[in-house]
Coordinates of C-alpha atoms in Angstrom, one line a residue:
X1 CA -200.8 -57.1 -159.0
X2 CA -201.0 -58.1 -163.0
X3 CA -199.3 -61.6 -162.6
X4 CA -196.3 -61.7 -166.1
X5 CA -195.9 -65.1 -167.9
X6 CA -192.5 -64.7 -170.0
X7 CA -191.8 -67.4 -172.3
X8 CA -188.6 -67.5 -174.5
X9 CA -184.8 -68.3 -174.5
X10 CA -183.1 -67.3 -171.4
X11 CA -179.6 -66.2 -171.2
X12 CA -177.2 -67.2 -169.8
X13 CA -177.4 -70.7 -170.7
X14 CA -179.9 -70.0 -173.9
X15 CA -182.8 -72.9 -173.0
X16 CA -186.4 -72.0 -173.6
X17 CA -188.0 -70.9 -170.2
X18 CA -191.6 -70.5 -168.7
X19 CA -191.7 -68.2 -165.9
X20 CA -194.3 -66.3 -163.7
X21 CA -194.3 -63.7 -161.2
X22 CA -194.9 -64.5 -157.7
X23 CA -194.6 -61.5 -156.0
X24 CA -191.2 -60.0 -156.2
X25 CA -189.8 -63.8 -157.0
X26 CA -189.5 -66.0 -160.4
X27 CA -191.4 -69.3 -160.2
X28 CA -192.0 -72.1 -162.9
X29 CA -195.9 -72.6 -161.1
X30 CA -198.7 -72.0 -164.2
X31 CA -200.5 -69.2 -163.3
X32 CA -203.7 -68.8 -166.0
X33 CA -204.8 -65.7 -167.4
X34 CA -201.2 -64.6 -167.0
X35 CA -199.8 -61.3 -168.6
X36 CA -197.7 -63.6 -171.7
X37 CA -194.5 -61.3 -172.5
X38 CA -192.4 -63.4 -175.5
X39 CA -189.1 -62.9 -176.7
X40 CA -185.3 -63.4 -175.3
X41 CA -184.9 -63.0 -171.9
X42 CA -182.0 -61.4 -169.6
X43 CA -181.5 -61.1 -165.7
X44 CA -182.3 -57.3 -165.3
X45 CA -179.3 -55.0 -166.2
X46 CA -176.8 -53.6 -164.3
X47 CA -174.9 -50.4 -164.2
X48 CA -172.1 -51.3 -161.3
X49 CA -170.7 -48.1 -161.2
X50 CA -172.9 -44.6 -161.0
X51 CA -173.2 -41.3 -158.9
X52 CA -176.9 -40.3 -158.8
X53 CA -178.4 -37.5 -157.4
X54 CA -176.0 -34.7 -158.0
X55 CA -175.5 -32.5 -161.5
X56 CA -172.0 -31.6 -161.1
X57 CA -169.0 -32.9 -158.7
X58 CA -169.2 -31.0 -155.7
X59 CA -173.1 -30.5 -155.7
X60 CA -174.9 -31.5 -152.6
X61 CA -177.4 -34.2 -153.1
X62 CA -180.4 -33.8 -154.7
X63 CA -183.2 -36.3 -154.1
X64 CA -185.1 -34.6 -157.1
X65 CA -182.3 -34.6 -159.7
X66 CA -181.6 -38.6 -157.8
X67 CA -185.1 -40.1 -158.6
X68 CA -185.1 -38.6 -162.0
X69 CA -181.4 -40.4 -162.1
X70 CA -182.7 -43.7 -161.2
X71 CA -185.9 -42.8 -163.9
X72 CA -183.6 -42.9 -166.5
X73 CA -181.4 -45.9 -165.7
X74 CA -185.0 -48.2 -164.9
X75 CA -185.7 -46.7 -168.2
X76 CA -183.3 -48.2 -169.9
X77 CA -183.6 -51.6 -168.6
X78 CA -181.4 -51.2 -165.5
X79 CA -182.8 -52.8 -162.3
X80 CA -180.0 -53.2 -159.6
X81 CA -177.4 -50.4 -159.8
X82 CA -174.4 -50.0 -157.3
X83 CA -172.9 -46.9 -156.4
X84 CA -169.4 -46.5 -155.0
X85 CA -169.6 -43.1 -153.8
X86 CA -172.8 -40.4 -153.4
X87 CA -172.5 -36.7 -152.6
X88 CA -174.5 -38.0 -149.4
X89 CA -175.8 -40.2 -147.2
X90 CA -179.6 -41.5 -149.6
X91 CA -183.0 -41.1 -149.0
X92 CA -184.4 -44.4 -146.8
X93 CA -186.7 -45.1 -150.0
X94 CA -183.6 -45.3 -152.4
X95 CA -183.0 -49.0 -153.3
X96 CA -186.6 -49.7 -152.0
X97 CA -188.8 -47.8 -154.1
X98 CA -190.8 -50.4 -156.0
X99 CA -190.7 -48.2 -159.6
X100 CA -187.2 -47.3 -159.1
X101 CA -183.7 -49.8 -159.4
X102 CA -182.1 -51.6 -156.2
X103 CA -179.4 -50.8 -155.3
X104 CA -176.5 -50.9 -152.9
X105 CA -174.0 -47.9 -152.5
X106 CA -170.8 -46.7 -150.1
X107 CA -172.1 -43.5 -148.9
X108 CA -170.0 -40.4 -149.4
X109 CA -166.4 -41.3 -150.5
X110 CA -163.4 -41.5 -148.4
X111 CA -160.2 -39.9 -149.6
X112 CA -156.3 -39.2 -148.1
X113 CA -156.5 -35.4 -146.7
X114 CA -156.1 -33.1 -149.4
X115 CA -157.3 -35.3 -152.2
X116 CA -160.5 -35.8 -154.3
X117 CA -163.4 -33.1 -155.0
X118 CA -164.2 -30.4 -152.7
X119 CA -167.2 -30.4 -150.9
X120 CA -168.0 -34.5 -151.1
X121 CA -166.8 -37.4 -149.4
X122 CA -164.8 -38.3 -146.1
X123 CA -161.2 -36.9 -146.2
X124 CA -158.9 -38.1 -143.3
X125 CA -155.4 -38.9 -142.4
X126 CA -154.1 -42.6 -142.8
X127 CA -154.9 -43.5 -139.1
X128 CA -158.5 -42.7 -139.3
X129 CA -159.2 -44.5 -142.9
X130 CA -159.4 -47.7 -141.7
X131 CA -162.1 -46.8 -138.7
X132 CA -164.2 -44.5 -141.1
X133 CA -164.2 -46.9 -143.9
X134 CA -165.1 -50.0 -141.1
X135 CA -168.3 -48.2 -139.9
X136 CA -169.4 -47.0 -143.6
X137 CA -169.3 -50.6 -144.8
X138 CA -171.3 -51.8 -141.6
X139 CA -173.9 -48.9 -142.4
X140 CA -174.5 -50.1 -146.1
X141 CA -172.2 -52.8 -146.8
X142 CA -169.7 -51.7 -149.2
X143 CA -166.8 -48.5 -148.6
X144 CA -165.1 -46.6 -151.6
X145 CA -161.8 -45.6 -151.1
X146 CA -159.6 -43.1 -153.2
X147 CA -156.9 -45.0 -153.6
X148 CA -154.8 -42.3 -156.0
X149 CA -155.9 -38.3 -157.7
X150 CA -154.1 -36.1 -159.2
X151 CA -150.5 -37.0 -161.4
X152 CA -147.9 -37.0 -159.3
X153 CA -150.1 -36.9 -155.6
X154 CA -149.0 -40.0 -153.4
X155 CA -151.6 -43.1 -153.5
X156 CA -152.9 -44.8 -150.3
X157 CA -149.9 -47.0 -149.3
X158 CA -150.7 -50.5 -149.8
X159 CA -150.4 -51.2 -145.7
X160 CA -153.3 -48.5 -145.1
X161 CA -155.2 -50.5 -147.6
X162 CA -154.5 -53.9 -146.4
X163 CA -155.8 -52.3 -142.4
X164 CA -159.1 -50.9 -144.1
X165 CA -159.8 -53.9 -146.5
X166 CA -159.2 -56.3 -142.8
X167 CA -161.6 -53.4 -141.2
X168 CA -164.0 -53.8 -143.2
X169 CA -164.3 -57.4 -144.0
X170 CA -164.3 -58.0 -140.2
X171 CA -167.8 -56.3 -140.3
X172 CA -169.1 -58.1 -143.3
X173 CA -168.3 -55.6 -145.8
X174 CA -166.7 -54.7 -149.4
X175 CA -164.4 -52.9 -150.4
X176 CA -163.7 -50.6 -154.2
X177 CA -161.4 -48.5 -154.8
X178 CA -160.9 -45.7 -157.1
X179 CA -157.3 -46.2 -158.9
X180 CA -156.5 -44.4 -162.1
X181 CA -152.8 -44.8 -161.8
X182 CA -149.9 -47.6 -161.8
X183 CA -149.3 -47.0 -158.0
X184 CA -152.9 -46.9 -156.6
X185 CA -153.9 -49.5 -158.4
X186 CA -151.1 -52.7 -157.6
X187 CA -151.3 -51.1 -153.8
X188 CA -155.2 -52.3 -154.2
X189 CA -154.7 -55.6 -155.3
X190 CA -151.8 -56.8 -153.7
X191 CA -153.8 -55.1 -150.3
X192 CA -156.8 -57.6 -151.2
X193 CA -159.6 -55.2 -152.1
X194 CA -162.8 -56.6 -153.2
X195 CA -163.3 -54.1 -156.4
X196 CA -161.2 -51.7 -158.2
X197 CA -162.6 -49.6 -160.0
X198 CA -161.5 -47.5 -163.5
X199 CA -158.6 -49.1 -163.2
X200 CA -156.2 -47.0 -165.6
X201 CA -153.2 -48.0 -166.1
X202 CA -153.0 -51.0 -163.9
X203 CA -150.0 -54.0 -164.4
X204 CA -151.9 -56.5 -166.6
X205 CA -149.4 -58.9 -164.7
X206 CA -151.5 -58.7 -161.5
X207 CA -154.8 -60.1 -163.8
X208 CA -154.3 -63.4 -162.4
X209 CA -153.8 -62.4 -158.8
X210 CA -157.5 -60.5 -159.4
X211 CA -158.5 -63.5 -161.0
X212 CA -157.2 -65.8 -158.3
X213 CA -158.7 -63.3 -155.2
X214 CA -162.2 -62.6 -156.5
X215 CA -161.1 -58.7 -156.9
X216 CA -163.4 -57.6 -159.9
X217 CA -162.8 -54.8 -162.2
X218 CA -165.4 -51.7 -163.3
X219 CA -163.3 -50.0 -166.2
X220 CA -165.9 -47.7 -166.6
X221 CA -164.3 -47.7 -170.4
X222 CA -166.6 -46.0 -172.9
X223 CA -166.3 -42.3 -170.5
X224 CA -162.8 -42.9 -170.5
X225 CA -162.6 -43.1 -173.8
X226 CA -165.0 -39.8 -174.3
X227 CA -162.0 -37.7 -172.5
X228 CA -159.3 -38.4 -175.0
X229 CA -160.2 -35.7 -177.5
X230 CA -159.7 -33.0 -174.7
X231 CA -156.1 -34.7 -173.7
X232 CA -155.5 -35.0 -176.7
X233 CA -156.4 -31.1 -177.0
X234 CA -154.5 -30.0 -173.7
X235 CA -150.7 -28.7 -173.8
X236 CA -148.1 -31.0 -173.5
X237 CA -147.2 -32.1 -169.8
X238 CA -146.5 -35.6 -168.1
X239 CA -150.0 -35.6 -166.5
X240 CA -151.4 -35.5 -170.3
X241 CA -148.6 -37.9 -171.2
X242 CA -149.7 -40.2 -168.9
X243 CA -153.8 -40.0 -169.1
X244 CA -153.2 -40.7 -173.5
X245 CA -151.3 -43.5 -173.2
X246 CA -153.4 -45.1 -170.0
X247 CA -156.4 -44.6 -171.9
X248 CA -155.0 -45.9 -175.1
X249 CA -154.3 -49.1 -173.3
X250 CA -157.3 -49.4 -171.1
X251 CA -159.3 -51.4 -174.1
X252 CA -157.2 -53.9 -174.4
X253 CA -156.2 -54.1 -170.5
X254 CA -160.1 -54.8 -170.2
X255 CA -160.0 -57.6 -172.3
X256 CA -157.2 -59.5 -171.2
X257 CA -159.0 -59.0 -167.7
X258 CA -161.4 -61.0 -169.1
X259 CA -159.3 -63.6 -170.8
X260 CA -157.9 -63.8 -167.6
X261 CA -160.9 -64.8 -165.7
X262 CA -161.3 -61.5 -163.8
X263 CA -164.9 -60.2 -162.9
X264 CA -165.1 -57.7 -165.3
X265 CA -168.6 -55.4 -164.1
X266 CA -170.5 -52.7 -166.6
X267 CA -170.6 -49.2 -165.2
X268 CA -170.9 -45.7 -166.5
X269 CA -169.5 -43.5 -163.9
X270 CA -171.0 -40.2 -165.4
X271 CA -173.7 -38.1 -166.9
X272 CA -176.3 -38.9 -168.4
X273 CA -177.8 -41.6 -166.4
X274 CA -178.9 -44.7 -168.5
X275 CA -175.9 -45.7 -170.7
X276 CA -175.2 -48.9 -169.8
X277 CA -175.9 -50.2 -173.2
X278 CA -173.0 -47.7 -174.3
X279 CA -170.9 -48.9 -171.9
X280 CA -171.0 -52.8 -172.4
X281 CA -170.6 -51.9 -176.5
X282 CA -167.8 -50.0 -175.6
X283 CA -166.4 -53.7 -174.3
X284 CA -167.2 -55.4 -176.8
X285 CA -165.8 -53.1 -179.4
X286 CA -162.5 -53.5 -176.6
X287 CA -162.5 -57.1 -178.2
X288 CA -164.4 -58.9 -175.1
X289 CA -166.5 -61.5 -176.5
X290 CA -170.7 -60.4 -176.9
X291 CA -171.4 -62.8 -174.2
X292 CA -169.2 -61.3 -171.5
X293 CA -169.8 -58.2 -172.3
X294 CA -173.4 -58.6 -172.0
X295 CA -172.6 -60.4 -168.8
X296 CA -170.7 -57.6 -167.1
X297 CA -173.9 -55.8 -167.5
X298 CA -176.7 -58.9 -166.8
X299 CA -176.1 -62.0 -164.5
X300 CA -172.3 -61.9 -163.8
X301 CA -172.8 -58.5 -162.4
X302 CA -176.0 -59.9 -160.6
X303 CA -174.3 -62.8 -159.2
X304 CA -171.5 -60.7 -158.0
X305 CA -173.8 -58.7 -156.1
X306 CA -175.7 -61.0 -154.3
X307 CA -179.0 -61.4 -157.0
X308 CA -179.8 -64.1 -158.8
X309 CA -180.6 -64.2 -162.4
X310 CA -183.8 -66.2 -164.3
X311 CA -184.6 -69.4 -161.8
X312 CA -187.4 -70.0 -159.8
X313 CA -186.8 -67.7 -156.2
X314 CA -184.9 -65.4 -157.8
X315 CA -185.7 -61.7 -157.2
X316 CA -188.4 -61.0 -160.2
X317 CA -185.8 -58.6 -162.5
X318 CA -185.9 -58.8 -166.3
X319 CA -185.1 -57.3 -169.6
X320 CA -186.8 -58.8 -172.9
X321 CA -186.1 -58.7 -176.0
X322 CA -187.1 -59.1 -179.6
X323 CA -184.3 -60.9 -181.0
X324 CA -180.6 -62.2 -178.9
X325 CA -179.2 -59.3 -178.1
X326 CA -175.4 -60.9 -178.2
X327 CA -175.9 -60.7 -182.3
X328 CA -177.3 -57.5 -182.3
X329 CA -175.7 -55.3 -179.2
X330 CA -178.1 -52.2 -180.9
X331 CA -181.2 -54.0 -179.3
X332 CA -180.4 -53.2 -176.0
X333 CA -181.8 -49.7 -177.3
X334 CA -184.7 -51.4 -177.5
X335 CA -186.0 -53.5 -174.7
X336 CA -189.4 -54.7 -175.2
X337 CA -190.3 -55.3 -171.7
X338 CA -188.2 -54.5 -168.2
X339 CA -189.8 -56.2 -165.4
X340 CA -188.9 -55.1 -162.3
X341 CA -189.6 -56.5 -158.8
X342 CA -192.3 -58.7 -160.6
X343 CA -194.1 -55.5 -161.8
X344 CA -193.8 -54.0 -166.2
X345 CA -192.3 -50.9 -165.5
X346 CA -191.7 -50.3 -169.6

C-alpha cells in the first residue's frame, strides 16, 4: 500500500499539519518516499442522511444500483455516510468495502400501521414499536422511526416514543426520527430522541432543549427547498398550505438551530447520490456561518458519529483542497484528493 504524506492547513482548527498513512490510521511518524499530497485539508465528508440502493420509493434493494450509489457519494469526497432507513436489510460488505464509504444505517424503517411507503420498512401497532425498534438498533446500532406522514394522519404519541427511545438505548443504540410536522416533531424531543430528522416545521422554542439533550438535527434543506415550485404549483388545500409555509421557514429554523448550539448534520435525503456539497451551500446560503456549515458536513458530523477527524489514530479519511474551501464553498466541486481508509481513491 502507497504510504500518503499530506501537508497543509487542517480544519477545524486551521494549523499547518504533517500527516502519513499508517494503515487505515493518521500518524505524525515520517515516513520517506511518501506519496506528498499539499493543499487544505478536511476530515472526510459526510452525507448524514441518504437511502442507497433503490431508484424509486417502494423499490426493493438493489445491491447494483447501491454500489453505484456509494460510487457517486466516495466520488464526491464523501467517506462515512449514515442512512436512517434502506429498502432492506445491506449487503455484509456495505460499510466495509475498502473503495466504497463507511457507513452505519437503521435497516428498513419502522412506521405506525398504515403509514409511510408501501412496500419498505416495518409497519406495526404502538405495542410492537418499541420491541422492533429495540432489536433493529441492537442489529446495527441506530433505529428510524416515522414519527408523522401524511397532513392531517396522527403522529407517534410522545409516550410510544419515550418506550422505544428507553428500548433502544438500553441496548446501546440511537434513535432518528422522521418528523415533518409541528406534532411529530415536539413528540420527538420532548420523548429524548437522539436525531430528528427534516425537521419541518418544528417549535424553534424546543432549540435549547435539543441543544441541552444532545438531539441533533438533519434538515435535509436544499431537497426541501427543490419541492416548493410543485407546491407552489398544486391546488389550494391545507396540506399545500402547510408544506409552503414549513418550507418557507425551514432556512431560517436551521440557522437558529445552530445559533442555538444544536448539532446541525449535512444530508441529502434524495436522488442523485453525491450532493452533499449542494446541501451544506444550501446552509450556508440559510445564513449558517461557512464554518458550520462546512462542519455539518466534515468533523462535527464525524464526531457525532463516533470518527475522529485529522489527529494521529484517527481513521485515515480525507478531503484536500486547493484553496479554504469556507471562502470558496464552489471548491468542494473540486476536491483535489479524497483519501479514504488510508488509500487515494480520486
Amino acid at each position: 500500500m502507497t504510504v500518503l504524506h499530506l501537508r497543509g492547513p487542517a480544519l477545524p482548527g486551521g494549523e499547518v499539519l504533517d500527516l502519513w498513512t499508517d494503515g487505515d490510521r493518521w500518524t505524525t511518524d515520517p515516513v520517506a518516499g511518501a506519496e506528498l499530497i499539499e493543499g487544505w485539508l478536511l476530515p472526510g465528508l459526510v452525507d448524514a442522511h441518504t437511502h442507497p440502493g433503490a431508484e424509486q420509493p417502494g423499490d426493493p434493494l438493489d445491491e447494483n444500483v447501491l454500489r453505484g450509489d456509494l460510487e457517486a457519494h466516495v466520488d464526491n469526497g464523501v467517506t462515512l455516510i449514515r442512512s436512517p432507513g434502506l429498502a432492506a436489510e445491506p449487503p455484509e460488505w456495505f460499510g466495509q468495502d475498502p473503495a466504497l464509504p463507511r457507513a452505519v444505517h437503521a435497516g428498513p424503517w419502522i412506521a405506525q400501521l398504515g403509514q409511510f411507503f408501501d412496500g419498505w420498512g416495518r409497519r406495526a401497532d404502538h405495542d410492537e414499536l418499541p420491541g422492533i425498534a429495540a432489536a433493529q438498533a441492537a442489529r446495527t446500532g441506530w433505529a428510524k422511526i416515522i414519527a408523522d406522514w401524511q397532513y392531517g394522519d396522527p403522529h407517534v404519541p410522545e409516550d410510544v416514543l419515550r418506550q422505544i427511545v428507553e428500548r433502544v438505548h438500553a441496548v446501546g443504540g440511537r434513535v432518528a426520527v422522521h418528523s415533518q410536522r409541528p406534532g411529530g416533531g415536539t413528540a420527538a424531543v420532548h420523548a429524548g430522541v437522539d436525531s430528528v430528522e427534516h425537521g419541518m416545521g418544528l417549535d424553534p422554542g424546543l432549540l435549547p432543549e435539543m441543544a441541552a439533550r444532545g438531539i441533533a438535527f438533519t434538515p435535509t434543506l436544499s431537497v426541501l427547498q427543490d419541492t416548493m415550485p410543485r407546491a407552489l404549483a398544486q391546488p389550494d388545500s391545507p396540506s399545500r398550505r402547510e408544506r409552503i409555509r414549513s418550507v418557507g421557514a425551514h432556512p431560517a429554523l436551521v440557522a437558529a438551530a445552530v445559533e442555538a448550539g444544536v448539532t446541525v448534520l449535512a444530508g441529502t435525503d434524495t436522488r442523485p447520490m453525491g450532493g452533499i456539497a449542494v446541501e451544506i451551500r444550501a446552509l450556508l446560503a440559510a445564513g449558517v456561518p461557512a464554518h458550520d456549515a462546512l462542519a455539518a458536513g466534515s468533523w462535527s458530523a464525524r464526531a457525532y458519529l463516533g470518527l475522529a477527524g485529522l489527529e494521529p489514530g484517527a481513521p485515515a479519511d480525507a478531503v484536500v483542497y486547493a484553496s479554504d474551501p469556507r471562502t470558496d464553498m464552489a471548491m468542494l466541486d473540486h476536491p483535489r484528493a479524497v483519501i479514504l481508509r488510508g488509500v487515494r481513491v480520486r
